[in-house]
Coordinates of C-alpha atoms in Angstrom, one line a residue:
X599 CA 0.0 0.0 0.0
X600 CA 2.8 2.4 1.0
X601 CA 4.5 1.7 -2.4
X602 CA 1.3 2.4 -4.3
X603 CA 0.8 5.7 -2.4
X604 CA 4.4 6.7 -3.0
X605 CA 4.1 6.0 -6.7
X606 CA 0.9 8.0 -6.9
X607 CA 2.5 10.9 -5.2
X608 CA 5.5 10.7 -7.5
X609 CA 3.1 10.7 -10.5
X610 CA 1.2 13.7 -9.2
X611 CA 4.4 15.5 -8.6
X612 CA 5.5 14.9 -12.1
X613 CA 2.2 16.1 -13.5
X614 CA 2.4 19.3 -11.4
X615 CA 6.0 19.9 -12.6
X616 CA 4.9 19.3 -16.2
X617 CA 2.0 21.7 -15.8
X618 CA 4.4 24.3 -14.4
X619 CA 6.8 23.9 -17.2
X620 CA 4.1 24.0 -19.8
X621 CA 2.6 27.1 -18.3
X622 CA 6.0 28.9 -18.3
X623 CA 6.5 28.1 -22.0
X624 CA 3.0 29.1 -23.1
X625 CA 2.7 31.9 -25.6
X626 CA 0.9 35.0 -24.1
X627 CA -0.2 38.1 -25.9
X628 CA -0.9 40.9 -23.6
X629 CA -3.1 43.0 -25.8
X630 CA -4.0 46.6 -26.1
X631 CA -2.6 48.0 -22.8
X632 CA -0.9 51.3 -22.0
X633 CA 2.6 49.9 -21.8
X634 CA 5.0 51.7 -19.5
X635 CA 8.3 50.0 -20.7
X636 CA 10.5 51.9 -18.2
X637 CA 13.1 51.8 -21.0
X638 CA 14.2 55.4 -21.5
X639 CA 14.9 54.7 -25.2
X640 CA 11.3 53.5 -25.8
X641 CA 9.1 55.2 -23.3
X642 CA 5.4 54.6 -23.1
X643 CA 3.4 52.8 -25.8
X644 CA -0.3 53.4 -26.0
X645 CA -2.7 50.6 -27.1
X646 CA 0.2 48.2 -27.5
X647 CA 0.9 44.5 -27.1
X648 CA 3.5 42.5 -25.4
X649 CA 4.2 39.0 -26.8
X650 CA 5.6 36.4 -24.4
X651 CA 7.1 33.0 -25.2
X652 CA 9.2 30.6 -23.3
X653 CA 9.2 33.0 -20.3
X654 CA 10.7 35.9 -22.2
X655 CA 9.4 38.9 -24.0
X656 CA 9.7 38.3 -27.7
X657 CA 8.0 41.4 -29.1
X658 CA 6.6 44.7 -28.0
X659 CA 4.4 46.9 -30.3
X660 CA 1.0 47.5 -31.8
X661 CA -1.2 44.9 -33.5
X662 CA 1.1 42.0 -32.9
X663 CA -0.2 38.8 -34.6
X664 CA -1.5 36.5 -31.9
X665 CA -0.8 33.2 -33.7
X666 CA -1.5 30.5 -31.1
X667 CA -0.8 32.7 -28.1
X668 CA -3.3 32.9 -25.2
X669 CA -4.8 36.4 -25.1
X670 CA -4.5 38.5 -22.0
X671 CA -6.9 41.5 -22.5
X672 CA -5.1 44.6 -21.2
X673 CA -7.3 47.2 -22.8
X674 CA -7.9 50.2 -20.6
X675 CA -5.2 48.9 -18.2
X676 CA -1.6 49.8 -17.5
X677 CA 1.1 47.3 -18.3
X678 CA 4.2 47.8 -16.1
X679 CA 7.3 45.8 -15.3
X680 CA 6.9 43.9 -12.0
X681 CA 8.1 45.8 -9.0
X682 CA 11.5 44.9 -7.5
X683 CA 11.7 44.7 -3.7
X684 CA 15.4 45.1 -3.5
X685 CA 15.7 44.3 0.3
X686 CA 13.4 42.4 2.6
X687 CA 13.1 40.0 5.5
X688 CA 10.3 37.7 4.7
X689 CA 10.7 35.4 7.7
X690 CA 9.2 38.2 9.9
X691 CA 5.9 38.1 8.0
X692 CA 4.2 36.1 10.7
X693 CA 5.3 38.6 13.3
X694 CA 2.8 41.2 12.0
X695 CA 1.3 43.4 14.7
X696 CA 3.8 42.4 17.4
X697 CA 6.0 45.6 17.0
X698 CA 4.1 48.0 19.2
X699 CA 6.5 50.8 19.4
X700 CA 6.7 51.7 23.2
X701 CA 5.4 48.3 24.2
X702 CA 7.5 46.2 21.8
X703 CA 10.2 47.5 19.6
X704 CA 11.1 45.8 16.4
X705 CA 14.6 44.5 17.1
X706 CA 14.2 42.9 20.5
X707 CA 10.7 41.5 19.6
X708 CA 11.8 40.1 16.2
X709 CA 14.9 38.5 17.7
X710 CA 12.9 36.8 20.5
X711 CA 10.3 35.5 18.1
X712 CA 12.9 34.5 15.4
X713 CA 14.8 32.4 17.8
X714 CA 11.8 30.1 18.3
X715 CA 11.0 29.5 14.6
X716 CA 11.0 25.9 13.4
X717 CA 11.7 25.1 9.7
X718 CA 8.0 24.8 9.2
X719 CA 7.4 28.2 10.7
X720 CA 10.1 29.6 8.3
X721 CA 8.4 28.1 5.3
X722 CA 5.0 29.4 6.2
X723 CA 6.3 32.9 6.9
X724 CA 8.4 33.2 3.8
X725 CA 5.8 31.6 1.5
X726 CA 3.1 34.0 2.9
X727 CA 5.5 36.9 2.5
X728 CA 6.3 36.1 -1.1
X729 CA 2.7 35.5 -2.1
X730 CA 1.8 38.9 -0.5
X731 CA 4.5 40.6 -2.6
X732 CA 3.2 38.9 -5.7
X733 CA -0.4 40.1 -5.0
X734 CA 0.8 43.7 -5.1
X735 CA 2.8 43.4 -8.3
X736 CA 6.2 42.7 -6.8
X737 CA 7.8 40.0 -9.0
X738 CA 11.4 40.1 -7.6
X739 CA 12.7 40.3 -4.0
X740 CA 16.1 40.5 -2.4
X741 CA 15.4 38.5 0.7
X742 CA 17.9 39.1 3.5
X743 CA 17.4 35.8 5.3
X744 CA 19.4 36.4 8.5
X745 CA 17.6 33.7 10.5
X746 CA 19.1 30.5 9.2
X747 CA 19.0 28.6 12.5
X748 CA 19.9 25.3 10.8
X749 CA 20.4 23.8 7.3
X750 CA 16.7 22.7 7.5
X751 CA 15.7 26.3 8.1
X752 CA 17.7 27.5 5.1
X753 CA 16.3 24.8 2.8
X754 CA 12.7 25.5 3.9
X755 CA 13.2 29.2 3.2
X756 CA 14.5 28.5 -0.2
X757 CA 11.7 26.0 -0.9
X758 CA 9.1 28.7 0.1
X759 CA 10.5 31.2 -2.5
X760 CA 10.6 28.5 -5.2
X761 CA 7.1 27.3 -4.4
X762 CA 5.7 30.8 -4.4
X763 CA 6.9 31.4 -8.0
X764 CA 8.6 34.8 -7.2
X765 CA 12.0 35.7 -8.6
X766 CA 14.4 36.2 -5.8
X767 CA 17.9 36.5 -4.5
X768 CA 18.0 34.6 -1.2
X769 CA 20.8 36.3 0.9
X770 CA 21.8 33.5 3.3
X771 CA 22.8 34.6 6.8
X772 CA 23.2 33.3 10.4
X773 CA 20.8 34.1 13.2
X774 CA 23.5 35.6 15.4
X775 CA 23.0 39.3 15.2
X776 CA 25.9 39.9 17.5
X777 CA 28.1 38.4 14.7
X778 CA 30.1 36.2 17.1
X779 CA 29.7 33.1 14.9
X780 CA 30.6 32.2 11.4
X781 CA 27.8 31.6 8.9
X782 CA 27.4 28.0 7.7
X783 CA 29.5 28.5 4.6
X784 CA 29.5 24.8 3.7
X785 CA 25.7 24.7 3.6
X786 CA 25.6 28.0 1.6
X787 CA 28.0 26.6 -0.9
X788 CA 25.9 23.5 -1.3
X789 CA 22.8 25.6 -2.0
X790 CA 24.7 27.7 -4.5
X791 CA 25.7 24.6 -6.4
X792 CA 22.1 23.3 -6.3
X793 CA 20.6 26.5 -7.5
X794 CA 23.1 27.3 -10.2
X795 CA 23.3 30.7 -11.9
X796 CA 20.2 30.6 -14.2
X797 CA 17.6 29.6 -11.6
X798 CA 14.7 31.9 -10.9
X799 CA 15.9 32.0 -7.2
X800 CA 19.6 32.5 -6.8
X801 CA 21.8 32.6 -3.7
X802 CA 23.6 35.5 -2.0
X803 CA 25.3 36.3 1.3
X804 CA 23.5 38.2 4.1
X805 CA 26.5 39.8 5.6
X806 CA 26.8 41.7 8.9
X807 CA 29.7 43.8 10.2
X808 CA 31.1 43.5 13.7
X809 CA 29.6 45.8 16.3
X810 CA 33.0 46.2 17.9
X811 CA 35.1 47.5 15.0
X812 CA 38.3 46.5 17.0
X813 CA 37.4 42.8 17.4
X814 CA 40.1 41.2 15.4
X815 CA 38.7 37.7 15.6
X816 CA 35.3 38.8 14.5
X817 CA 36.7 40.7 11.5
X818 CA 38.6 37.5 10.5
X819 CA 35.3 35.6 10.4
X820 CA 33.6 38.3 8.4
X821 CA 36.5 38.4 6.0
X822 CA 36.1 34.6 5.5
X823 CA 32.4 35.0 4.7
X824 CA 33.2 37.9 2.3
X825 CA 36.0 35.9 0.6
X826 CA 33.7 32.9 0.2
X827 CA 31.0 34.9 -1.4
X828 CA 33.5 36.5 -3.8
X829 CA 34.9 33.0 -4.7
X830 CA 31.4 31.6 -5.3
X831 CA 30.5 34.7 -7.3
X832 CA 27.4 35.4 -5.4
X833 CA 26.1 38.9 -4.4
X834 CA 26.4 40.3 -0.9
X835 CA 24.0 42.6 1.0
X836 CA 25.1 44.4 4.2
X837 CA 23.2 46.7 6.6
X838 CA 24.7 50.0 7.3
X839 CA 22.4 51.4 10.0
X840 CA 22.4 52.5 13.6
X841 CA 26.1 53.5 13.9
X842 CA 26.1 54.1 10.2
X843 CA 29.1 56.4 9.8
X844 CA 31.8 54.1 11.3
X845 CA 30.2 51.1 9.6
X846 CA 30.3 52.7 6.2
X847 CA 33.8 53.9 6.8
X848 CA 34.9 50.4 7.7
X849 CA 33.6 49.1 4.3
X850 CA 35.6 51.8 2.6
X851 CA 38.8 51.5 4.6
X852 CA 38.9 47.7 4.4
X853 CA 38.2 47.7 0.6
X854 CA 35.0 45.8 0.8
X855 CA 33.1 47.9 -1.7
X856 CA 32.8 46.3 -5.2
X857 CA 30.0 45.9 -7.8
X858 CA 28.6 42.8 -6.1
X859 CA 28.0 44.5 -2.8
X860 CA 24.7 46.2 -1.9
X861 CA 24.6 48.6 1.1
X862 CA 21.2 48.8 2.7
X863 CA 19.7 51.8 4.6
X864 CA 22.7 54.2 5.1
X865 CA 20.1 56.9 5.9
X866 CA 22.6 59.3 7.2
X867 CA 25.4 58.5 4.8
X868 CA 27.8 61.3 4.1
X869 CA 28.4 62.6 0.5
X870 CA 32.0 61.3 0.5
X871 CA 30.8 57.8 1.6
X872 CA 28.2 57.7 -1.2
X873 CA 30.8 58.8 -3.7
X874 CA 33.1 56.0 -2.7
X875 CA 30.2 53.5 -3.1
X876 CA 29.3 54.8 -6.5
X877 CA 32.9 54.8 -7.6
X878 CA 33.2 51.1 -6.6
X879 CA 30.2 50.2 -8.7
X880 CA 28.3 49.0 -5.6
X881 CA 24.6 49.6 -5.1
X882 CA 22.3 51.1 -2.4
X883 CA 18.8 50.1 -1.3
X884 CA 16.6 52.4 0.7
X885 CA 13.5 51.2 2.6
X886 CA 11.6 54.4 3.5
X887 CA 8.7 52.8 5.4
X888 CA 10.8 50.7 7.7
X889 CA 13.6 53.3 8.1
X890 CA 11.2 55.9 9.3
X891 CA 9.3 53.4 11.5
X892 CA 12.4 52.3 13.5
X893 CA 13.6 55.9 13.8
X894 CA 16.6 55.8 11.5
X895 CA 15.6 59.3 10.3
X896 CA 13.8 60.7 7.3
X897 CA 14.6 59.0 4.0
X898 CA 15.3 61.9 1.7
X899 CA 15.8 60.6 -1.8
X900 CA 17.4 63.9 -2.9
X901 CA 20.3 63.0 -0.5
X902 CA 21.2 60.0 -2.7
X903 CA 21.2 61.7 -6.2
X904 CA 24.8 60.7 -6.8
X905 CA 24.3 57.0 -6.4
X906 CA 23.9 55.3 -9.9
X907 CA 22.6 52.0 -8.7
X908 CA 19.7 52.8 -6.3
X909 CA 16.6 50.7 -5.5
X910 CA 13.7 50.5 -3.1
X911 CA 12.9 47.8 -0.6
X912 CA 10.0 46.7 1.6
X913 CA 12.3 45.5 4.4
X914 CA 9.8 42.9 5.7
X915 CA 6.1 42.9 5.2
X916 CA 5.4 42.9 8.9
X917 CA 7.8 45.8 9.7
X918 CA 6.6 47.9 6.8
X919 CA 3.0 47.0 7.6
X920 CA 2.3 45.3 4.3
X921 CA 4.0 44.4 1.0
X922 CA 2.9 47.7 -0.6
X923 CA 5.4 49.2 -3.0
X924 CA 2.9 51.9 -3.9
X925 CA 3.0 53.1 -0.2
X926 CA 6.8 53.0 -0.2
X927 CA 7.0 55.2 -3.3
X928 CA 4.4 57.5 -1.9
X929 CA 6.1 58.0 1.4
X930 CA 9.4 58.6 -0.4
X931 CA 7.8 61.3 -2.5
X932 CA 6.0 63.0 0.3
X933 CA 9.1 63.0 2.6
X934 CA 11.1 64.6 -0.3
X935 CA 8.6 67.3 -1.1
X936 CA 7.8 68.0 2.5
X937 CA 11.4 68.0 3.7
X938 CA 12.5 70.2 0.9
X939 CA 9.4 72.4 1.0
X940 CA 9.3 72.0 -2.8
X941 CA 6.4 70.2 -4.6
X942 CA 8.6 70.0 -7.7
X943 CA 11.3 67.9 -6.0
X944 CA 10.0 64.3 -6.6
X945 CA 9.2 63.1 -10.1
X946 CA 6.7 60.3 -10.1
X947 CA 8.3 58.7 -13.1
X948 CA 11.7 58.6 -11.3
X949 CA 10.0 56.9 -8.3
X950 CA 8.5 54.2 -10.6
X951 CA 11.9 53.7 -12.0
X952 CA 13.4 53.1 -8.5
X953 CA 10.7 50.5 -7.9
X954 CA 11.3 48.7 -11.2
X955 CA 14.5 49.1 -13.2
X956 CA 16.4 50.8 -10.3
X957 CA 15.8 47.8 -8.0
X958 CA 16.8 45.4 -10.8
X959 CA 20.1 47.4 -11.2
X960 CA 20.7 47.3 -7.5
X961 CA 20.4 43.5 -7.4
X962 CA 22.5 43.1 -10.6
X963 CA 19.4 41.8 -12.5
X964 CA 18.9 44.7 -15.0
X965 CA 19.8 42.5 -18.0
X966 CA 16.9 40.2 -17.1
X967 CA 14.1 42.3 -15.5
X968 CA 13.0 45.8 -14.5
X969 CA 11.9 47.0 -17.9
X970 CA 9.8 45.8 -20.8
X971 CA 12.1 45.0 -23.7
X972 CA 12.5 42.2 -26.2
X973 CA 14.7 39.5 -24.7
X974 CA 14.1 40.2 -21.0
X975 CA 12.3 37.8 -18.7
X976 CA 8.5 38.2 -18.8
X977 CA 8.0 39.6 -15.2
X978 CA 5.0 41.9 -15.6
X979 CA 2.1 43.4 -13.8
X980 CA -1.2 44.8 -15.2
X981 CA -2.9 47.5 -13.2
X982 CA -6.6 48.0 -13.8
X983 CA -8.1 51.5 -13.5
X984 CA -11.7 50.4 -12.8
X985 CA -11.6 51.2 -9.1
X986 CA -12.9 54.2 -7.2
X987 CA -9.4 55.2 -6.0
X988 CA -8.2 55.5 -9.6
X989 CA -11.4 57.1 -11.0
X990 CA -11.2 60.6 -12.4
X991 CA -8.1 60.1 -14.4
X992 CA -8.5 61.9 -17.7
X993 CA -5.4 60.6 -19.5
X994 CA -1.8 61.6 -20.1
X995 CA 1.2 60.3 -18.2
X996 CA -0.1 57.9 -15.5
X997 CA 3.0 58.0 -13.3
X998 CA 1.5 60.3 -10.7
X999 CA -1.7 58.3 -10.7
X1000 CA 0.2 55.2 -9.8
X1001 CA 2.5 56.8 -7.2
X1002 CA 0.0 58.8 -5.4
X1003 CA -3.3 56.9 -5.8
X1004 CA -2.7 53.2 -6.6
X1005 CA -2.9 50.3 -4.2
X1006 CA -1.9 46.6 -4.4
X1007 CA -5.6 45.6 -5.0
X1008 CA -5.5 47.5 -8.3
X1009 CA -3.0 45.0 -9.6
X1010 CA -5.2 42.8 -11.7
X1011 CA -2.6 40.4 -13.3
X1012 CA 0.9 39.3 -12.3
X1013 CA 3.3 37.3 -14.5
X1014 CA 6.7 35.9 -13.5
X1015 CA 8.8 34.1 -16.1
X1016 CA 5.8 34.0 -18.4
X1017 CA 3.7 32.2 -15.7
X1018 CA 0.5 33.9 -14.8
X1019 CA 0.4 33.9 -10.9
X1020 CA -2.5 36.3 -10.5
X1021 CA -5.3 36.5 -13.0
X1022 CA -8.3 38.8 -12.9
X1023 CA -7.5 39.8 -9.4
X1024 CA -7.2 36.2 -8.2
X1025 CA -4.1 34.3 -7.1
X1026 CA -3.4 31.2 -9.1
X1027 CA -2.1 27.9 -7.5
X1028 CA -2.5 29.2 -4.0
X1029 CA -5.0 27.8 -1.5
X1030 CA -5.5 31.2 0.2
X1031 CA -7.8 30.1 3.0
X1032 CA -5.5 27.3 3.9
X1033 CA -2.4 29.6 3.8
X1034 CA -4.1 32.1 6.0
X1035 CA -5.1 29.4 8.5
X1036 CA -1.6 28.0 8.6
X1037 CA -0.1 31.5 9.0
X1038 CA -2.3 32.3 11.9
X1039 CA -1.6 29.0 13.6
X1040 CA 2.2 29.4 13.1
X1041 CA 2.1 33.0 14.4
X1042 CA 0.1 32.1 17.5
X1043 CA 2.3 29.2 18.4
X1044 CA 5.4 31.3 17.8
X1045 CA 4.2 34.0 20.1
X1046 CA 3.4 31.5 22.9
X1047 CA 6.8 29.7 22.6
X1048 CA 8.6 33.0 22.8
X1049 CA 6.4 34.2 25.7
X1050 CA 5.7 37.4 23.8
X1051 CA 2.8 39.3 25.5

């Protein structure tokens, strides 16, 4: 009997994988939309089509012949590259509502809860987080997974991202925020080999700097991690926050800056530090919602004008409140105009660029995603305008409409690698009631195990 059940499960698994492969290679014709390519050489295309085959964009233009392609009707809707969440912590998704400011600050609460996570908790939180991102049009995430309590936790986190269907860089890091221990580099190397370089989810290093800059032993461990990532040719992300000035200076003085390194936050970075980062070819990710929530200061985009590779991140759906890139852009715009006392400061088109192509550039993925162009991966979102919060738009450039008025529920269709993951406002391949039930159960048990009031 066990043999028959195992064979049946194997057959069902093969059918599921076959269906997934078939869907990714389907021809899609996204027809008649207002296409915001985010490609400066092309611009916006009214009443245009996007033809997708084998997971890639094969043509963009008007009146493309459908052939045997499946039609996606985008008339009256806006076709945009998928958003790129260039920095996040998806394992905190099931900690939502636990960060209560005076009665429960983010860092002590998240550390206490994170220490109690099982591999199953990790899968649930990261799968839920990725699905929530997809719902709002985010098709790529840079997930800073600094809670790999064991190899099983790391593998479940990776499986969650793969199962969700999102494109991601999983930055692998240890749970020890004091940085007294070495990351499990053997396991990281194993996962890098398993994933390869062409996989939709790739590996990176979630790197932390020593809090005591004079700790020679600690620096030796951090150097070993850094050298391993360079040898494996995987990208690195590092937080520069809190004591940001000496942390940034340490990166510069120790020659750690290079094109594969992404600095995160650096809210109070000095002009000379940003110039050093830009000269090195490295990138920067800002997370306005979370940076302002935890009191890092006001994220003023105009302070970072000199950084060429600049993107936006959610920084954890629970910390930001939700996986809402529209809210992130809106806060960044309002902080800029309010702080500078100049309504003309923020350009909505530039904010959309930060959330799409800018994020792709920050993650080193701009050759693959971030704009709508022939040859790129078909990671797209279609935003419908038939909602009351978008009503009253008389035409012209829709950038300001999206930045100041749109919400995740306006995203009607989401496509990753040519696979339709959200269609007509409904998630595909997700048992949402079951996911919500599992998430609530996991969050409740986690809070009880951690004795979190």
